[in-house]
C-alpha cells in the first residue's frame, strides 16, 4: 500500500509522464516512472491515478493492454471485446477460431484471443498476420483503436481462468478515465461560464447555467463514489455497475457542458470536442452504460434479489 506522501509524488510523476507528445513516449515515461512496479504494490492507486490523468488530458497509452495482459498472465497484447460488448472476443467452431475484437495499433506479431467454449474460457496465441487488422477512423481516431477480425484454424488453446476478473479490472480503469474526462469537460464549461458576459454580467450568474454545472458535478461525484465502492467490494458485478455509472455520468457532463459552452463548444478550435468524442467511445468500451445497466437489471429480475449493499 502506497502512503499518502508517496502517492502524491507518484501522481505528480504520472502527470509529467503525460506531458510527452506521443503515446509511445508516454509508455516509455510510465516505464521509467515504475508504474508497473506500483501496480504490483498498490493496484488501486496505480490504476486510478494513471487512468484519471489519461482522461483529464485526453491522451492514450498502452496501459489498458498491459493491465489485461498482466491480469491474465498473458505474454502479448490481449484482444479486447468489440465496442459495446464485454464477452470474450473469440468464438470456437470445431477447429476454427473466429475473432471479432479490438486492440491498439501498436500490437506485436502475435495476439492473445480469449474465447468461450463449453462453459469455459480458452486463451489462443494467434499470429497477427492470420487476422484482418483495420484502423478505426470513427468518432475518435486519436484513440488509435484497431479492429481485429477473421478466422484461423488449427491453433492451440490453453484453458484460462480469470477473464471475469481481468474484465472487471479493465472496466474500473476505463471508469476512472471517463471520470477524468468528465472533470476536464466540467472545468472547461466552468471557466467559460465565468468569462462569458451576456446582458452585462457573466453567464455563471444565471440560474440555468448553474443548474447544468451542478448536475454535471453531482453525476461525476456519484460515479467516483461507485468506483471507490467497487475497489472495496472487488466483485465483477460492482465493477460493471461502476463502469455503467461512469459512462452515464460522462454523457450527462458532455451534454450539459456542451450547452454551457454553446456555439464555441461545437467548434474544433475549442478543446471540448476532443473530450466529447473520447467519452462516446470509452462509454462503449468493455460494455456501454445502457447495455450494462440492462444486464444488471435483468439479473435482479431473474434472481428476485437486490445486490448486496455497497461498502461505505
PDB file of C-alpha atoms in Angstrom:
ATOM      1  CA  UNK A   1       0.000   0.000   0.000  1.00  0.00           C
ATOM      2  CA  UNK A   2       1.406   3.399  -1.017  1.00  0.00           C
ATOM      3  CA  UNK A   3       1.309   6.002   1.784  1.00  0.00           C
ATOM      4  CA  UNK A   4      -0.095   9.493   1.262  1.00  0.00           C
ATOM      5  CA  UNK A   5       3.253  11.216   0.654  1.00  0.00           C
ATOM      6  CA  UNK A   6       4.431   8.584  -1.820  1.00  0.00           C
ATOM      7  CA  UNK A   7       1.070   8.665  -3.557  1.00  0.00           C
ATOM      8  CA  UNK A   8       1.250  12.424  -4.051  1.00  0.00           C
ATOM      9  CA  UNK A   9       4.735  12.085  -5.522  1.00  0.00           C
ATOM     10  CA  UNK A  10       3.584   9.190  -7.712  1.00  0.00           C
ATOM     11  CA  UNK A  11       0.593  11.133  -9.059  1.00  0.00           C
ATOM     12  CA  UNK A  12       2.878  14.062  -9.858  1.00  0.00           C
ATOM     13  CA  UNK A  13       5.109  11.688 -11.815  1.00  0.00           C
ATOM     14  CA  UNK A  14       2.076  10.351 -13.693  1.00  0.00           C
ATOM     15  CA  UNK A  15       1.198  13.928 -14.636  1.00  0.00           C
ATOM     16  CA  UNK A  16       4.687  14.527 -16.031  1.00  0.00           C
ATOM     17  CA  UNK A  17       4.527  11.261 -17.994  1.00  0.00           C
ATOM     18  CA  UNK A  18       1.500  12.550 -19.881  1.00  0.00           C
ATOM     19  CA  UNK A  19       3.393  15.686 -20.897  1.00  0.00           C
ATOM     20  CA  UNK A  20       5.022  13.511 -23.575  1.00  0.00           C
ATOM     21  CA  UNK A  21       3.894  14.211 -27.171  1.00  0.00           C
ATOM     22  CA  UNK A  22       3.093  10.641 -28.308  1.00  0.00           C
ATOM     23  CA  UNK A  23       1.562   7.518 -26.800  1.00  0.00           C
ATOM     24  CA  UNK A  24       4.843   5.652 -27.329  1.00  0.00           C
ATOM     25  CA  UNK A  25       6.695   8.345 -25.368  1.00  0.00           C
ATOM     26  CA  UNK A  26       4.038   8.157 -22.630  1.00  0.00           C
ATOM     27  CA  UNK A  27       4.557   4.378 -22.417  1.00  0.00           C
ATOM     28  CA  UNK A  28       8.309   4.889 -22.077  1.00  0.00           C
ATOM     29  CA  UNK A  29       7.841   7.569 -19.394  1.00  0.00           C
ATOM     30  CA  UNK A  30       5.486   5.302 -17.432  1.00  0.00           C
ATOM     31  CA  UNK A  31       8.084   2.543 -17.599  1.00  0.00           C
ATOM     32  CA  UNK A  32      10.790   4.877 -16.297  1.00  0.00           C
ATOM     33  CA  UNK A  33       8.450   6.049 -13.535  1.00  0.00           C
ATOM     34  CA  UNK A  34       7.953   2.447 -12.380  1.00  0.00           C
ATOM     35  CA  UNK A  35       4.195   2.319 -12.959  1.00  0.00           C
ATOM     36  CA  UNK A  36       4.326  -1.442 -13.445  1.00  0.00           C
ATOM     37  CA  UNK A  37       6.013  -1.868 -10.065  1.00  0.00           C
ATOM     38  CA  UNK A  38       3.457   0.453  -8.481  1.00  0.00           C
ATOM     39  CA  UNK A  39       0.706  -1.692  -9.984  1.00  0.00           C
ATOM     40  CA  UNK A  40       2.045  -4.693  -8.091  1.00  0.00           C
ATOM     41  CA  UNK A  41       2.430  -2.703  -4.860  1.00  0.00           C
ATOM     42  CA  UNK A  42      -0.909  -0.850  -4.861  1.00  0.00           C
ATOM     43  CA  UNK A  43      -3.190  -1.775  -7.751  1.00  0.00           C
ATOM     44  CA  UNK A  44      -5.925   0.716  -6.865  1.00  0.00           C
ATOM     45  CA  UNK A  45      -3.579   3.701  -6.553  1.00  0.00           C
ATOM     46  CA  UNK A  46      -1.722   2.828  -9.760  1.00  0.00           C
ATOM     47  CA  UNK A  47      -4.844   2.279 -11.879  1.00  0.00           C
ATOM     48  CA  UNK A  48      -6.883   5.214 -10.559  1.00  0.00           C
ATOM     49  CA  UNK A  49      -4.041   7.753 -10.818  1.00  0.00           C
ATOM     50  CA  UNK A  50      -2.988   6.776 -14.326  1.00  0.00           C
ATOM     51  CA  UNK A  51      -6.372   6.424 -15.971  1.00  0.00           C
ATOM     52  CA  UNK A  52      -7.874   9.503 -14.294  1.00  0.00           C
ATOM     53  CA  UNK A  53      -4.965  11.593 -15.619  1.00  0.00           C
ATOM     54  CA  UNK A  54      -5.221   9.952 -19.043  1.00  0.00           C
ATOM     55  CA  UNK A  55      -8.861  11.038 -19.178  1.00  0.00           C
ATOM     56  CA  UNK A  56      -8.112  14.563 -17.940  1.00  0.00           C
ATOM     57  CA  UNK A  57      -5.626  15.251 -20.738  1.00  0.00           C
ATOM     58  CA  UNK A  58      -7.397  13.105 -23.384  1.00  0.00           C
ATOM     59  CA  UNK A  59      -4.221  11.101 -24.012  1.00  0.00           C
ATOM     60  CA  UNK A  60      -3.584   7.466 -24.958  1.00  0.00           C
ATOM     61  CA  UNK A  61      -1.189   4.791 -23.736  1.00  0.00           C
ATOM     62  CA  UNK A  62      -0.787   1.019 -23.701  1.00  0.00           C
ATOM     63  CA  UNK A  63      -1.755   0.829 -20.024  1.00  0.00           C
ATOM     64  CA  UNK A  64      -5.101  -0.918 -20.604  1.00  0.00           C
ATOM     65  CA  UNK A  65      -3.481  -3.556 -22.846  1.00  0.00           C
ATOM     66  CA  UNK A  66      -0.767  -4.155 -20.264  1.00  0.00           C
ATOM     67  CA  UNK A  67      -3.292  -4.256 -17.418  1.00  0.00           C
ATOM     68  CA  UNK A  68      -5.363  -7.021 -19.046  1.00  0.00           C
ATOM     69  CA  UNK A  69      -2.296  -8.985 -20.157  1.00  0.00           C
ATOM     70  CA  UNK A  70      -0.778  -8.924 -16.676  1.00  0.00           C
ATOM     71  CA  UNK A  71      -4.094  -9.872 -15.065  1.00  0.00           C
ATOM     72  CA  UNK A  72      -4.436 -12.874 -17.389  1.00  0.00           C
ATOM     73  CA  UNK A  73      -0.755 -13.778 -17.208  1.00  0.00           C
ATOM     74  CA  UNK A  74      -0.593 -13.407 -20.997  1.00  0.00           C
ATOM     75  CA  UNK A  75       2.584 -12.748 -22.954  1.00  0.00           C
ATOM     76  CA  UNK A  76       1.469 -10.256 -25.599  1.00  0.00           C
ATOM     77  CA  UNK A  77      -1.419  -7.961 -26.478  1.00  0.00           C
ATOM     78  CA  UNK A  78      -4.863  -9.222 -25.455  1.00  0.00           C
ATOM     79  CA  UNK A  79      -7.661  -8.638 -27.966  1.00  0.00           C
ATOM     80  CA  UNK A  80     -10.435  -6.577 -26.377  1.00  0.00           C
ATOM     81  CA  UNK A  81     -14.141  -7.260 -26.952  1.00  0.00           C
ATOM     82  CA  UNK A  82     -15.783  -5.341 -29.798  1.00  0.00           C
ATOM     83  CA  UNK A  83     -17.290  -1.960 -28.900  1.00  0.00           C
ATOM     84  CA  UNK A  84     -20.406  -2.328 -26.801  1.00  0.00           C
ATOM     85  CA  UNK A  85     -19.546  -5.876 -25.727  1.00  0.00           C
ATOM     86  CA  UNK A  86     -17.799  -7.390 -22.734  1.00  0.00           C
ATOM     87  CA  UNK A  87     -17.785 -11.106 -23.535  1.00  0.00           C
ATOM     88  CA  UNK A  88     -14.591 -12.755 -24.878  1.00  0.00           C
ATOM     89  CA  UNK A  89     -13.894 -11.664 -28.483  1.00  0.00           C
ATOM     90  CA  UNK A  90     -13.291 -15.200 -29.771  1.00  0.00           C
ATOM     91  CA  UNK A  91     -15.736 -17.969 -30.743  1.00  0.00           C
ATOM     92  CA  UNK A  92     -14.766 -21.590 -31.335  1.00  0.00           C
ATOM     93  CA  UNK A  93     -16.386 -23.546 -34.183  1.00  0.00           C
ATOM     94  CA  UNK A  94     -14.834 -27.017 -34.334  1.00  0.00           C
ATOM     95  CA  UNK A  95     -11.216 -26.465 -35.406  1.00  0.00           C
ATOM     96  CA  UNK A  96     -11.893 -22.828 -36.272  1.00  0.00           C
ATOM     97  CA  UNK A  97     -11.454 -19.748 -34.129  1.00  0.00           C
ATOM     98  CA  UNK A  98     -13.500 -16.703 -35.155  1.00  0.00           C
ATOM     99  CA  UNK A  99     -12.281 -13.337 -33.858  1.00  0.00           C
ATOM    100  CA  UNK A 100     -14.184 -10.054 -33.576  1.00  0.00           C
ATOM    101  CA  UNK A 101     -12.497  -7.566 -31.288  1.00  0.00           C
ATOM    102  CA  UNK A 102     -10.316  -4.510 -30.793  1.00  0.00           C
ATOM    103  CA  UNK A 103      -6.805  -3.576 -29.834  1.00  0.00           C
ATOM    104  CA  UNK A 104      -4.436  -0.674 -30.056  1.00  0.00           C
ATOM    105  CA  UNK A 105      -2.440  -0.090 -33.215  1.00  0.00           C
ATOM    106  CA  UNK A 106       0.831  -0.963 -31.512  1.00  0.00           C
ATOM    107  CA  UNK A 107       0.301  -4.739 -31.251  1.00  0.00           C
ATOM    108  CA  UNK A 108       3.201  -7.084 -31.925  1.00  0.00           C
ATOM    109  CA  UNK A 109       3.494 -10.126 -34.187  1.00  0.00           C
ATOM    110  CA  UNK A 110       1.148 -12.227 -32.063  1.00  0.00           C
ATOM    111  CA  UNK A 111      -2.030 -11.527 -30.084  1.00  0.00           C
ATOM    112  CA  UNK A 112      -3.866 -13.391 -27.342  1.00  0.00           C
ATOM    113  CA  UNK A 113      -7.516 -14.135 -28.132  1.00  0.00           C
ATOM    114  CA  UNK A 114      -9.818 -15.333 -25.355  1.00  0.00           C
ATOM    115  CA  UNK A 115     -12.781 -17.451 -26.437  1.00  0.00           C
ATOM    116  CA  UNK A 116     -15.624 -19.110 -24.571  1.00  0.00           C
ATOM    117  CA  UNK A 117     -16.294 -22.762 -25.341  1.00  0.00           C
ATOM    118  CA  UNK A 118     -18.346 -25.276 -23.395  1.00  0.00           C
ATOM    119  CA  UNK A 119     -18.716 -23.064 -20.321  1.00  0.00           C
ATOM    120  CA  UNK A 120     -15.012 -22.379 -20.002  1.00  0.00           C
ATOM    121  CA  UNK A 121     -12.610 -19.763 -21.296  1.00  0.00           C
ATOM    122  CA  UNK A 122      -9.694 -20.651 -23.551  1.00  0.00           C
ATOM    123  CA  UNK A 123      -6.744 -18.430 -24.495  1.00  0.00           C
ATOM    124  CA  UNK A 124      -5.335 -18.730 -28.026  1.00  0.00           C
ATOM    125  CA  UNK A 125      -1.949 -17.379 -29.105  1.00  0.00           C
ATOM    126  CA  UNK A 126      -2.628 -16.240 -32.676  1.00  0.00           C
ATOM    127  CA  UNK A 127      -0.232 -14.766 -35.288  1.00  0.00           C
ATOM    128  CA  UNK A 128      -1.413 -11.234 -36.068  1.00  0.00           C
ATOM    129  CA  UNK A 129      -0.781 -11.972 -39.769  1.00  0.00           C
ATOM    130  CA  UNK A 130      -3.646 -14.514 -39.737  1.00  0.00           C
ATOM    131  CA  UNK A 131      -6.176 -11.815 -38.864  1.00  0.00           C
ATOM    132  CA  UNK A 132      -7.578  -8.738 -40.610  1.00  0.00           C
ATOM    133  CA  UNK A 133      -6.413  -5.542 -38.894  1.00  0.00           C
ATOM    134  CA  UNK A 134      -8.232  -2.303 -39.721  1.00  0.00           C
ATOM    135  CA  UNK A 135      -7.568   1.114 -38.120  1.00  0.00           C
ATOM    136  CA  UNK A 136     -10.764   2.582 -36.713  1.00  0.00           C
ATOM    137  CA  UNK A 137     -11.302   6.115 -38.109  1.00  0.00           C
ATOM    138  CA  UNK A 138     -14.659   6.727 -36.479  1.00  0.00           C
ATOM    139  CA  UNK A 139     -15.668   9.307 -33.889  1.00  0.00           C
ATOM    140  CA  UNK A 140     -12.260   9.376 -32.171  1.00  0.00           C
ATOM    141  CA  UNK A 141      -9.380   8.343 -34.464  1.00  0.00           C
ATOM    142  CA  UNK A 142      -6.900   9.782 -31.923  1.00  0.00           C
ATOM    143  CA  UNK A 143      -7.695   6.809 -29.653  1.00  0.00           C
ATOM    144  CA  UNK A 144      -5.708   4.640 -32.111  1.00  0.00           C
ATOM    145  CA  UNK A 145      -8.013   1.631 -31.977  1.00  0.00           C
ATOM    146  CA  UNK A 146      -7.581  -1.287 -34.323  1.00  0.00           C
ATOM    147  CA  UNK A 147     -10.450  -3.556 -35.351  1.00  0.00           C
ATOM    148  CA  UNK A 148      -9.352  -7.210 -35.378  1.00  0.00           C
ATOM    149  CA  UNK A 149     -11.485  -9.736 -37.228  1.00  0.00           C
ATOM    150  CA  UNK A 150     -11.070 -13.022 -39.065  1.00  0.00           C
ATOM    151  CA  UNK A 151     -10.899 -16.776 -38.722  1.00  0.00           C
ATOM    152  CA  UNK A 152      -7.992 -19.068 -38.146  1.00  0.00           C
ATOM    153  CA  UNK A 153      -7.670 -22.847 -37.882  1.00  0.00           C
ATOM    154  CA  UNK A 154      -5.577 -25.376 -36.010  1.00  0.00           C
ATOM    155  CA  UNK A 155      -4.430 -23.008 -33.267  1.00  0.00           C
ATOM    156  CA  UNK A 156      -3.722 -24.429 -29.853  1.00  0.00           C
ATOM    157  CA  UNK A 157      -5.615 -23.012 -26.916  1.00  0.00           C
ATOM    158  CA  UNK A 158      -4.916 -23.174 -23.218  1.00  0.00           C
ATOM    159  CA  UNK A 159      -7.631 -23.225 -20.542  1.00  0.00           C
ATOM    160  CA  UNK A 160      -7.876 -19.821 -18.945  1.00  0.00           C
ATOM    161  CA  UNK A 161      -9.081 -18.718 -15.528  1.00  0.00           C
ATOM    162  CA  UNK A 162      -9.542 -15.069 -14.802  1.00  0.00           C
ATOM    163  CA  UNK A 163     -11.300 -13.443 -17.765  1.00  0.00           C
ATOM    164  CA  UNK A 164     -14.052 -12.143 -15.492  1.00  0.00           C
ATOM    165  CA  UNK A 165     -11.542 -10.629 -13.044  1.00  0.00           C
ATOM    166  CA  UNK A 166      -9.477  -9.107 -15.865  1.00  0.00           C
ATOM    167  CA  UNK A 167     -12.612  -7.642 -17.424  1.00  0.00           C
ATOM    168  CA  UNK A 168     -13.636  -6.127 -14.068  1.00  0.00           C
ATOM    169  CA  UNK A 169     -10.204  -4.541 -13.675  1.00  0.00           C
ATOM    170  CA  UNK A 170     -10.423  -3.125 -17.195  1.00  0.00           C
ATOM    171  CA  UNK A 171     -13.883  -1.715 -16.510  1.00  0.00           C
ATOM    172  CA  UNK A 172     -12.600   0.075 -13.399  1.00  0.00           C
ATOM    173  CA  UNK A 173      -9.696   1.526 -15.380  1.00  0.00           C
ATOM    174  CA  UNK A 174     -11.969   2.831 -18.156  1.00  0.00           C
ATOM    175  CA  UNK A 175     -14.351   4.132 -15.494  1.00  0.00           C
ATOM    176  CA  UNK A 176     -11.570   6.268 -13.988  1.00  0.00           C
ATOM    177  CA  UNK A 177     -10.663   7.536 -17.453  1.00  0.00           C
ATOM    178  CA  UNK A 178     -14.289   8.549 -18.043  1.00  0.00           C
ATOM    179  CA  UNK A 179     -14.373  10.406 -14.726  1.00  0.00           C
ATOM    180  CA  UNK A 180     -11.135  12.203 -15.597  1.00  0.00           C
ATOM    181  CA  UNK A 181     -12.547  13.280 -18.971  1.00  0.00           C
ATOM    182  CA  UNK A 182     -15.799  14.378 -17.290  1.00  0.00           C
ATOM    183  CA  UNK A 183     -13.963  16.580 -14.811  1.00  0.00           C
ATOM    184  CA  UNK A 184     -11.978  18.150 -17.660  1.00  0.00           C
ATOM    185  CA  UNK A 185     -15.207  18.973 -19.543  1.00  0.00           C
ATOM    186  CA  UNK A 186     -16.723  20.464 -16.399  1.00  0.00           C
ATOM    187  CA  UNK A 187     -13.668  22.664 -15.855  1.00  0.00           C
ATOM    188  CA  UNK A 188     -13.858  23.927 -19.461  1.00  0.00           C
ATOM    189  CA  UNK A 189     -17.528  24.796 -19.010  1.00  0.00           C
ATOM    190  CA  UNK A 190     -16.931  26.426 -15.616  1.00  0.00           C
ATOM    191  CA  UNK A 191     -14.145  28.634 -16.954  1.00  0.00           C
ATOM    192  CA  UNK A 192     -16.290  29.664 -19.925  1.00  0.00           C
ATOM    193  CA  UNK A 193     -19.237  30.495 -17.671  1.00  0.00           C
ATOM    194  CA  UNK A 194     -17.041  32.842 -15.611  1.00  0.00           C
ATOM    195  CA  UNK A 195     -15.558  34.608 -18.651  1.00  0.00           C
ATOM    196  CA  UNK A 196     -18.545  34.850 -20.984  1.00  0.00           C
ATOM    197  CA  UNK A 197     -20.606  38.024 -20.433  1.00  0.00           C
ATOM    198  CA  UNK A 198     -24.223  38.406 -21.555  1.00  0.00           C
ATOM    199  CA  UNK A 199     -26.616  41.236 -20.653  1.00  0.00           C
ATOM    200  CA  UNK A 200     -23.811  42.927 -18.753  1.00  0.00           C
ATOM    201  CA  UNK A 201     -22.882  40.072 -16.409  1.00  0.00           C
ATOM    202  CA  UNK A 202     -21.092  36.679 -16.509  1.00  0.00           C
ATOM    203  CA  UNK A 203     -23.351  33.815 -17.574  1.00  0.00           C
ATOM    204  CA  UNK A 204     -22.197  31.977 -14.432  1.00  0.00           C
ATOM    205  CA  UNK A 205     -24.673  34.149 -12.532  1.00  0.00           C
ATOM    206  CA  UNK A 206     -27.629  32.716 -14.497  1.00  0.00           C
ATOM    207  CA  UNK A 207     -29.549  30.013 -12.646  1.00  0.00           C
ATOM    208  CA  UNK A 208     -29.957  27.770 -15.721  1.00  0.00           C
ATOM    209  CA  UNK A 209     -26.166  27.706 -16.226  1.00  0.00           C
ATOM    210  CA  UNK A 210     -25.589  26.907 -12.572  1.00  0.00           C
ATOM    211  CA  UNK A 211     -28.083  24.045 -12.712  1.00  0.00           C
ATOM    212  CA  UNK A 212     -26.254  22.419 -15.630  1.00  0.00           C
ATOM    213  CA  UNK A 213     -22.874  22.724 -13.932  1.00  0.00           C
ATOM    214  CA  UNK A 214     -24.281  21.422 -10.640  1.00  0.00           C
ATOM    215  CA  UNK A 215     -25.995  18.465 -12.320  1.00  0.00           C
ATOM    216  CA  UNK A 216     -22.709  17.565 -14.042  1.00  0.00           C
ATOM    217  CA  UNK A 217     -20.806  17.684 -10.762  1.00  0.00           C
ATOM    218  CA  UNK A 218     -23.402  15.518  -8.996  1.00  0.00           C
ATOM    219  CA  UNK A 219     -23.187  12.910 -11.785  1.00  0.00           C
ATOM    220  CA  UNK A 220     -19.375  12.870 -11.669  1.00  0.00           C
ATOM    221  CA  UNK A 221     -19.234  12.570  -7.875  1.00  0.00           C
ATOM    222  CA  UNK A 222     -21.752   9.713  -7.992  1.00  0.00           C
ATOM    223  CA  UNK A 223     -19.614   7.840 -10.498  1.00  0.00           C
ATOM    224  CA  UNK A 224     -16.484   8.409  -8.394  1.00  0.00           C
ATOM    225  CA  UNK A 225     -18.305   7.091  -5.308  1.00  0.00           C
ATOM    226  CA  UNK A 226     -19.329   3.870  -7.076  1.00  0.00           C
ATOM    227  CA  UNK A 227     -15.759   3.415  -8.353  1.00  0.00           C
ATOM    228  CA  UNK A 228     -14.488   3.736  -4.772  1.00  0.00           C
ATOM    229  CA  UNK A 229     -17.042   1.156  -3.629  1.00  0.00           C
ATOM    230  CA  UNK A 230     -16.064  -1.190  -6.463  1.00  0.00           C
ATOM    231  CA  UNK A 231     -12.417  -1.145  -5.362  1.00  0.00           C
ATOM    232  CA  UNK A 232     -13.522  -2.144  -1.851  1.00  0.00           C
ATOM    233  CA  UNK A 233     -16.069  -4.744  -2.975  1.00  0.00           C
ATOM    234  CA  UNK A 234     -13.955  -6.176  -5.861  1.00  0.00           C
ATOM    235  CA  UNK A 235     -16.856  -8.134  -7.365  1.00  0.00           C
ATOM    236  CA  UNK A 236     -17.427  -8.252 -11.168  1.00  0.00           C
ATOM    237  CA  UNK A 237     -21.000  -7.055 -10.634  1.00  0.00           C
ATOM    238  CA  UNK A 238     -19.901  -3.895  -8.808  1.00  0.00           C
ATOM    239  CA  UNK A 239     -17.187  -3.207 -11.389  1.00  0.00           C
ATOM    240  CA  UNK A 240     -19.816  -3.389 -14.142  1.00  0.00           C
ATOM    241  CA  UNK A 241     -22.026  -1.055 -12.098  1.00  0.00           C
ATOM    242  CA  UNK A 242     -19.150   1.419 -11.722  1.00  0.00           C
ATOM    243  CA  UNK A 243     -18.414   1.308 -15.460  1.00  0.00           C
ATOM    244  CA  UNK A 244     -22.088   1.900 -16.248  1.00  0.00           C
ATOM    245  CA  UNK A 245     -22.274   4.840 -13.829  1.00  0.00           C
ATOM    246  CA  UNK A 246     -19.078   6.369 -15.221  1.00  0.00           C
ATOM    247  CA  UNK A 247     -20.336   6.149 -18.784  1.00  0.00           C
ATOM    248  CA  UNK A 248     -23.729   7.606 -17.919  1.00  0.00           C
ATOM    249  CA  UNK A 249     -22.142  10.425 -15.905  1.00  0.00           C
ATOM    250  CA  UNK A 250     -19.758  11.267 -18.741  1.00  0.00           C
ATOM    251  CA  UNK A 251     -22.658  11.528 -21.209  1.00  0.00           C
ATOM    252  CA  UNK A 252     -24.537  13.792 -18.766  1.00  0.00           C
ATOM    253  CA  UNK A 253     -21.460  16.008 -18.325  1.00  0.00           C
ATOM    254  CA  UNK A 254     -20.878  16.149 -22.090  1.00  0.00           C
ATOM    255  CA  UNK A 255     -24.470  17.191 -22.748  1.00  0.00           C
ATOM    256  CA  UNK A 256     -24.609  19.885 -20.044  1.00  0.00           C
ATOM    257  CA  UNK A 257     -21.127  21.275 -20.721  1.00  0.00           C
ATOM    258  CA  UNK A 258     -21.914  21.477 -24.432  1.00  0.00           C
ATOM    259  CA  UNK A 259     -24.981  23.572 -23.599  1.00  0.00           C
ATOM    260  CA  UNK A 260     -22.984  25.900 -21.312  1.00  0.00           C
ATOM    261  CA  UNK A 261     -20.292  26.400 -23.961  1.00  0.00           C
ATOM    262  CA  UNK A 262     -22.961  26.905 -26.654  1.00  0.00           C
ATOM    263  CA  UNK A 263     -21.602  27.680 -30.143  1.00  0.00           C
ATOM    264  CA  UNK A 264     -17.902  27.683 -29.246  1.00  0.00           C
ATOM    265  CA  UNK A 265     -18.312  24.152 -27.868  1.00  0.00           C
ATOM    266  CA  UNK A 266     -19.204  22.844 -31.325  1.00  0.00           C
ATOM    267  CA  UNK A 267     -16.024  24.130 -32.978  1.00  0.00           C
ATOM    268  CA  UNK A 268     -12.813  22.186 -33.451  1.00  0.00           C
ATOM    269  CA  UNK A 269     -10.906  25.236 -32.184  1.00  0.00           C
ATOM    270  CA  UNK A 270     -12.221  24.545 -28.676  1.00  0.00           C
ATOM    271  CA  UNK A 271     -10.943  21.564 -26.676  1.00  0.00           C
ATOM    272  CA  UNK A 272     -14.387  20.277 -25.680  1.00  0.00           C
ATOM    273  CA  UNK A 273     -14.900  18.264 -28.863  1.00  0.00           C
ATOM    274  CA  UNK A 274     -11.907  16.042 -28.071  1.00  0.00           C
ATOM    275  CA  UNK A 275     -13.424  15.042 -24.742  1.00  0.00           C
ATOM    276  CA  UNK A 276     -16.912  14.513 -26.142  1.00  0.00           C
ATOM    277  CA  UNK A 277     -15.504  12.228 -28.850  1.00  0.00           C
ATOM    278  CA  UNK A 278     -13.432  10.322 -26.296  1.00  0.00           C
ATOM    279  CA  UNK A 279     -16.239   9.676 -23.807  1.00  0.00           C
ATOM    280  CA  UNK A 280     -18.596   8.495 -26.560  1.00  0.00           C
ATOM    281  CA  UNK A 281     -16.116   5.749 -27.467  1.00  0.00           C
ATOM    282  CA  UNK A 282     -14.989   4.958 -23.917  1.00  0.00           C
ATOM    283  CA  UNK A 283     -18.608   4.506 -22.867  1.00  0.00           C
ATOM    284  CA  UNK A 284     -18.840   1.660 -25.408  1.00  0.00           C
ATOM    285  CA  UNK A 285     -15.503   0.078 -24.462  1.00  0.00           C
ATOM    286  CA  UNK A 286     -15.960  -3.050 -22.260  1.00  0.00           C
ATOM    287  CA  UNK A 287     -19.728  -2.540 -22.156  1.00  0.00           C
ATOM    288  CA  UNK A 288     -21.873   0.562 -22.633  1.00  0.00           C
ATOM    289  CA  UNK A 289     -23.744   2.225 -19.780  1.00  0.00           C
ATOM    290  CA  UNK A 290     -27.107   1.280 -21.312  1.00  0.00           C
ATOM    291  CA  UNK A 291     -26.217  -2.361 -22.026  1.00  0.00           C
ATOM    292  CA  UNK A 292     -24.574  -2.953 -18.651  1.00  0.00           C
ATOM    293  CA  UNK A 293     -27.499  -1.351 -16.813  1.00  0.00           C
ATOM    294  CA  UNK A 294     -29.935  -3.519 -18.785  1.00  0.00           C
ATOM    295  CA  UNK A 295     -27.909  -6.635 -17.943  1.00  0.00           C
ATOM    296  CA  UNK A 296     -27.736  -5.770 -14.238  1.00  0.00           C
ATOM    297  CA  UNK A 297     -31.479  -5.105 -14.201  1.00  0.00           C
ATOM    298  CA  UNK A 298     -32.220  -8.411 -15.920  1.00  0.00           C
ATOM    299  CA  UNK A 299     -30.132 -10.238 -13.317  1.00  0.00           C
ATOM    300  CA  UNK A 300     -32.088  -8.569 -10.490  1.00  0.00           C
ATOM    301  CA  UNK A 301     -35.403  -9.517 -12.100  1.00  0.00           C
ATOM    302  CA  UNK A 302     -34.287 -13.108 -12.717  1.00  0.00           C
ATOM    303  CA  UNK A 303     -32.886 -13.659  -9.227  1.00  0.00           C
ATOM    304  CA  UNK A 304     -35.542 -11.532  -7.470  1.00  0.00           C
ATOM    305  CA  UNK A 305     -32.776 -10.324  -5.180  1.00  0.00           C
ATOM    306  CA  UNK A 306     -31.173  -6.912  -4.866  1.00  0.00           C
ATOM    307  CA  UNK A 307     -27.364  -6.743  -4.987  1.00  0.00           C
ATOM    308  CA  UNK A 308     -25.659  -6.588  -1.575  1.00  0.00           C
ATOM    309  CA  UNK A 309     -25.248  -3.088  -0.157  1.00  0.00           C
ATOM    310  CA  UNK A 310     -22.004  -1.493  -1.280  1.00  0.00           C
ATOM    311  CA  UNK A 311     -19.344  -0.849   1.388  1.00  0.00           C
ATOM    312  CA  UNK A 312     -19.325   2.786   2.579  1.00  0.00           C
TER     313      UNK A 312
END
